[in-house]
Coordinates of C-alpha atoms in Angstrom, one line a residue:
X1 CA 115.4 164.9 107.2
X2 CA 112.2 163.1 108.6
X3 CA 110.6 163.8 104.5
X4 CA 113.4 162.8 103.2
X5 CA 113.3 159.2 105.0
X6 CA 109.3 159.7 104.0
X7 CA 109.9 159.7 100.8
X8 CA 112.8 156.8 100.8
X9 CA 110.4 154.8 102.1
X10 CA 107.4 155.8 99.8
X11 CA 109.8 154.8 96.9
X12 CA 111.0 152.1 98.1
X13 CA 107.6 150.1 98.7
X14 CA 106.8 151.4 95.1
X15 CA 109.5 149.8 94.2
X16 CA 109.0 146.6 96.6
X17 CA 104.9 146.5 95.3
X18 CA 105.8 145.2 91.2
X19 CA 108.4 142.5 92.6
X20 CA 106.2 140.9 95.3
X21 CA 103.4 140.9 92.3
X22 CA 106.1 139.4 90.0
X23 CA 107.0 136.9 93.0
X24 CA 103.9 136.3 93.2
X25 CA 103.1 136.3 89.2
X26 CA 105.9 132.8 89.0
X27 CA 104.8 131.2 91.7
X28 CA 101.2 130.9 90.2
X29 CA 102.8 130.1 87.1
X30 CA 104.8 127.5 88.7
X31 CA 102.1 126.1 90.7
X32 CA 100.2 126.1 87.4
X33 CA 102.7 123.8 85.6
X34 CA 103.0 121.5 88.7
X35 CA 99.7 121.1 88.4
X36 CA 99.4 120.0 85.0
X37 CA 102.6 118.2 84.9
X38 CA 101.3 115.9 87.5
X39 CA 97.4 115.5 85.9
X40 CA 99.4 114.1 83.2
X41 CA 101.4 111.8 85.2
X42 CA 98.7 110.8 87.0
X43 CA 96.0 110.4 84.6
X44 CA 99.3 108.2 82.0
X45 CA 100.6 106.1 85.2
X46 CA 98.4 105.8 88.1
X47 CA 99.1 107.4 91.8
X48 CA 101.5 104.5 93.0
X49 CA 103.5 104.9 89.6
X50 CA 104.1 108.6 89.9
X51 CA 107.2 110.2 91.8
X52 CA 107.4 113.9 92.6
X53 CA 110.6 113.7 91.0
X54 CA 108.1 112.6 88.0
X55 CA 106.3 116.2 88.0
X56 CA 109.4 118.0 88.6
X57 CA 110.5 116.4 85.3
X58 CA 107.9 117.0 83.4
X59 CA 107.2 120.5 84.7
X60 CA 110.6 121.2 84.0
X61 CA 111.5 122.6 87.3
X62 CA 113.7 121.3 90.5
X63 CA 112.2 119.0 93.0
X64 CA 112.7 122.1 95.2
X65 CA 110.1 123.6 93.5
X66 CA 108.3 120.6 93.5
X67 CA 108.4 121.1 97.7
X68 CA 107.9 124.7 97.7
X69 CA 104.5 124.2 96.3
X70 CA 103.4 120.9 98.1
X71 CA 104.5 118.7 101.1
X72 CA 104.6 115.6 99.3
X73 CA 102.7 113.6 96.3
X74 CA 99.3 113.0 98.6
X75 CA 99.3 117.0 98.4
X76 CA 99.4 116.9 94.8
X77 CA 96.8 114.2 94.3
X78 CA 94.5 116.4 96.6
X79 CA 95.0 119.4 94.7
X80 CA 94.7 117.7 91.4
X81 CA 91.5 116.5 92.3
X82 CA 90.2 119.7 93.4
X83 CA 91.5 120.5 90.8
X84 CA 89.3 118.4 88.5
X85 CA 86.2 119.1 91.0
X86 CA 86.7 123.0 89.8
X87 CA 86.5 121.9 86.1
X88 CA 83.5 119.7 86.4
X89 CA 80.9 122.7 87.8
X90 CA 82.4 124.8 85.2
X91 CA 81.1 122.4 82.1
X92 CA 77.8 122.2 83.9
X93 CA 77.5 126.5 84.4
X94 CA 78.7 126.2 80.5
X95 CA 75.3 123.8 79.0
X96 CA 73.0 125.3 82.0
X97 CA 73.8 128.7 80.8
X98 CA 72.0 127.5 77.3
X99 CA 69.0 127.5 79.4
X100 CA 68.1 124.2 77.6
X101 CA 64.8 122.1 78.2
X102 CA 65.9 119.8 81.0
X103 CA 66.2 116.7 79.5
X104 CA 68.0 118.0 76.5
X105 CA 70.3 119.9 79.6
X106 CA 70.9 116.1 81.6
X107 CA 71.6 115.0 78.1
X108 CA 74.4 117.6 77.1
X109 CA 76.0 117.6 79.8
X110 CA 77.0 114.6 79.8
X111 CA 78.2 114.6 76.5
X112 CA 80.4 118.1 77.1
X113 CA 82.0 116.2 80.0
X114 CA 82.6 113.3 77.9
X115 CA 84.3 115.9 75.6
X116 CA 86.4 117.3 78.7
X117 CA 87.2 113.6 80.3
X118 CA 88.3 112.7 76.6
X119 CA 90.9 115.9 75.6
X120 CA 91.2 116.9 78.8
X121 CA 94.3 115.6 81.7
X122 CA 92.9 117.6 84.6
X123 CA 89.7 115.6 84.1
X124 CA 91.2 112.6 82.9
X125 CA 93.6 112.5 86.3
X126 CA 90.9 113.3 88.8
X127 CA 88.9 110.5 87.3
X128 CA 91.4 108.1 87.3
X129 CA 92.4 109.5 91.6
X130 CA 88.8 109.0 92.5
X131 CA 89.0 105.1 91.5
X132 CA 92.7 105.4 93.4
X133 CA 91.5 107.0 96.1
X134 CA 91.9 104.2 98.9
X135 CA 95.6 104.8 97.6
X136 CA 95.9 108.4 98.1
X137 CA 96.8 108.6 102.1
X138 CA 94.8 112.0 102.6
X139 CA 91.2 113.1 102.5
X140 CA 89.8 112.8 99.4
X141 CA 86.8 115.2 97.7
X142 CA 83.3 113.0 97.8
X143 CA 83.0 111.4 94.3
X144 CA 80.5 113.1 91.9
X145 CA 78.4 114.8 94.5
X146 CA 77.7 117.9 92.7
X147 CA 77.6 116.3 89.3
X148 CA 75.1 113.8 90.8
X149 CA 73.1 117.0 92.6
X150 CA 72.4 119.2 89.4
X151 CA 71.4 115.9 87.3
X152 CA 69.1 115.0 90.2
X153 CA 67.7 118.8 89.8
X154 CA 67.4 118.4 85.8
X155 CA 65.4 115.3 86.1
X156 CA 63.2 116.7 89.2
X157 CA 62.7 119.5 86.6
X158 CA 61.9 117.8 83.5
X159 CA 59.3 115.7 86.1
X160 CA 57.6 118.3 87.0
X161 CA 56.7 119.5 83.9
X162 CA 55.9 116.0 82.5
X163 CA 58.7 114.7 80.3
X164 CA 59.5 112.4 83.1
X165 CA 57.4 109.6 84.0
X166 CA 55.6 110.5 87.8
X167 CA 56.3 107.4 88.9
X168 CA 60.1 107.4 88.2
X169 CA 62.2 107.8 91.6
X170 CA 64.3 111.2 90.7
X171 CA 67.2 110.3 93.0
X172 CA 67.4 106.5 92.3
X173 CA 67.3 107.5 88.4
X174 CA 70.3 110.7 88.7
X175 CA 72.3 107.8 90.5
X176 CA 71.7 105.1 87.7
X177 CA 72.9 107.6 85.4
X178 CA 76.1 108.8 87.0
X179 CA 76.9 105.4 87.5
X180 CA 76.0 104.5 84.0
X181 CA 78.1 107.6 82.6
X182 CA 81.2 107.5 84.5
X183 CA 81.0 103.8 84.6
X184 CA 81.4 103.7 80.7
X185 CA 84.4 106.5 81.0
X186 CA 86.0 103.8 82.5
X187 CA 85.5 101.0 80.2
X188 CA 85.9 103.5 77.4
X189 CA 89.1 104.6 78.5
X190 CA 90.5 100.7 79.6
X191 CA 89.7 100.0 75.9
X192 CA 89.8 102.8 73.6
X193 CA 91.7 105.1 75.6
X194 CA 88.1 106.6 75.7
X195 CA 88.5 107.2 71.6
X196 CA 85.0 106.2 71.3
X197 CA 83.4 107.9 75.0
X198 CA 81.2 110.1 72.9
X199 CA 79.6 107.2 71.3
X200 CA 79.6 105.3 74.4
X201 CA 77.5 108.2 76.2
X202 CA 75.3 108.8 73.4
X203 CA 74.1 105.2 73.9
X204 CA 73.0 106.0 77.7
X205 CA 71.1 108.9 76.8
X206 CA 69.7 107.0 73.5
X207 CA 68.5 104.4 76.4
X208 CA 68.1 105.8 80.1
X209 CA 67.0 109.4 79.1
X210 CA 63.6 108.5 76.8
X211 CA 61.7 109.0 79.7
X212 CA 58.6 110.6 78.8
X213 CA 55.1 109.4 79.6

């Protein structure tokens, strides 16, 4: 009797296993359209604009859902965000992995990103959240810190082996041209809905990044 309950019980977590993967398989998914359906929402409308009911609609679930996932819209925002701050390092390991001179590194990345803040509603939200942050009641990622690190590491780079100017302050410069590129993100995507960001960001690097002796 005792193998035969063994053996009930052996089949029945066999059985249990594939539905708690499956449970776990649509929640991901869900989770995955949340996320997505409010990027858009946020990145179209603003954080103030945006209702949960909003994402429930456009991710074509219930508000339930909505609530399973995320105690309110401050949780979404957050999430979004880190969200965005996953993407970022992601189009930085894609142009380091080129192993490209460092100049010709600070200078394609910023151009990929442009590419990603462009087609992109993940980047285009988190963006858009980091300007709305003193709206978003919840702690927020710090703005750009990464980004700003790895440009700071390129230039230090490219300085040390003389395509920068000695007497250039690395860390003053990596700032000036964070501020330079995300500043024209913005301006590109008040006007143009940031049709013409490339362009905008090939003009920075045609003027910040000639930096040579």
């Amino acid at each position: 009797m005792s193998n035969l309950n063994s053996d009930l019980r052996t089949v029945g977590g066999a059985k249990a296993a594939p539905l708690r993967e499956l449970k776990q398989e649509r929640a991901s998914r869900t989770r995955r359209q949340l996320l997505d359906a409010a990027a858009s929402a946020f990145a179209e409308k603003g954080f103030p604009a945006v209702t949960l009911q909003d994402i429930a609609d456009r991710a074509e679930v219930t508000k339930g859902a909505v609530y399973f996932h995320f105690t309110n819209k401050e949780a979404v925002a957050v999430a979004v965000t880190e969200e965005f701050y996953r993407q970022l390092p992601a189009v930085a390991e894609s142009v380091t992995a080129r192993q490209l001179p460092p100049l010709d590194a600070v200078a394609e990345l910023l151009l990929q990103t442009a590419i990603a803040l462009r087609d992109n509603a993940v980047m285009q939200a988190g963006a858009r959240l980091q300007i709305e942050r003193n709206l978003v009641d919840a702690d927020m990622p710090t703005p750009f810190s990464e980004f700003t690190q790895l440009i700071t590491t390129l230039l230090a780079q490219a300085q040390a082996e003389g395509t920068v100017r000695p007497t250039i302050g690395i860390a003053p410069m990596a700032r000036v041209v964070v501020a330079a590129f995300f500043g024209s993100q913005h301006i590109s995507w008040v006007q143009h809905n940031r049709e013409d960001l490339t362009d905008r960001v090939q003009e920075i690097i045609d003027v910040v990044l000639p930096l040579h002796p």
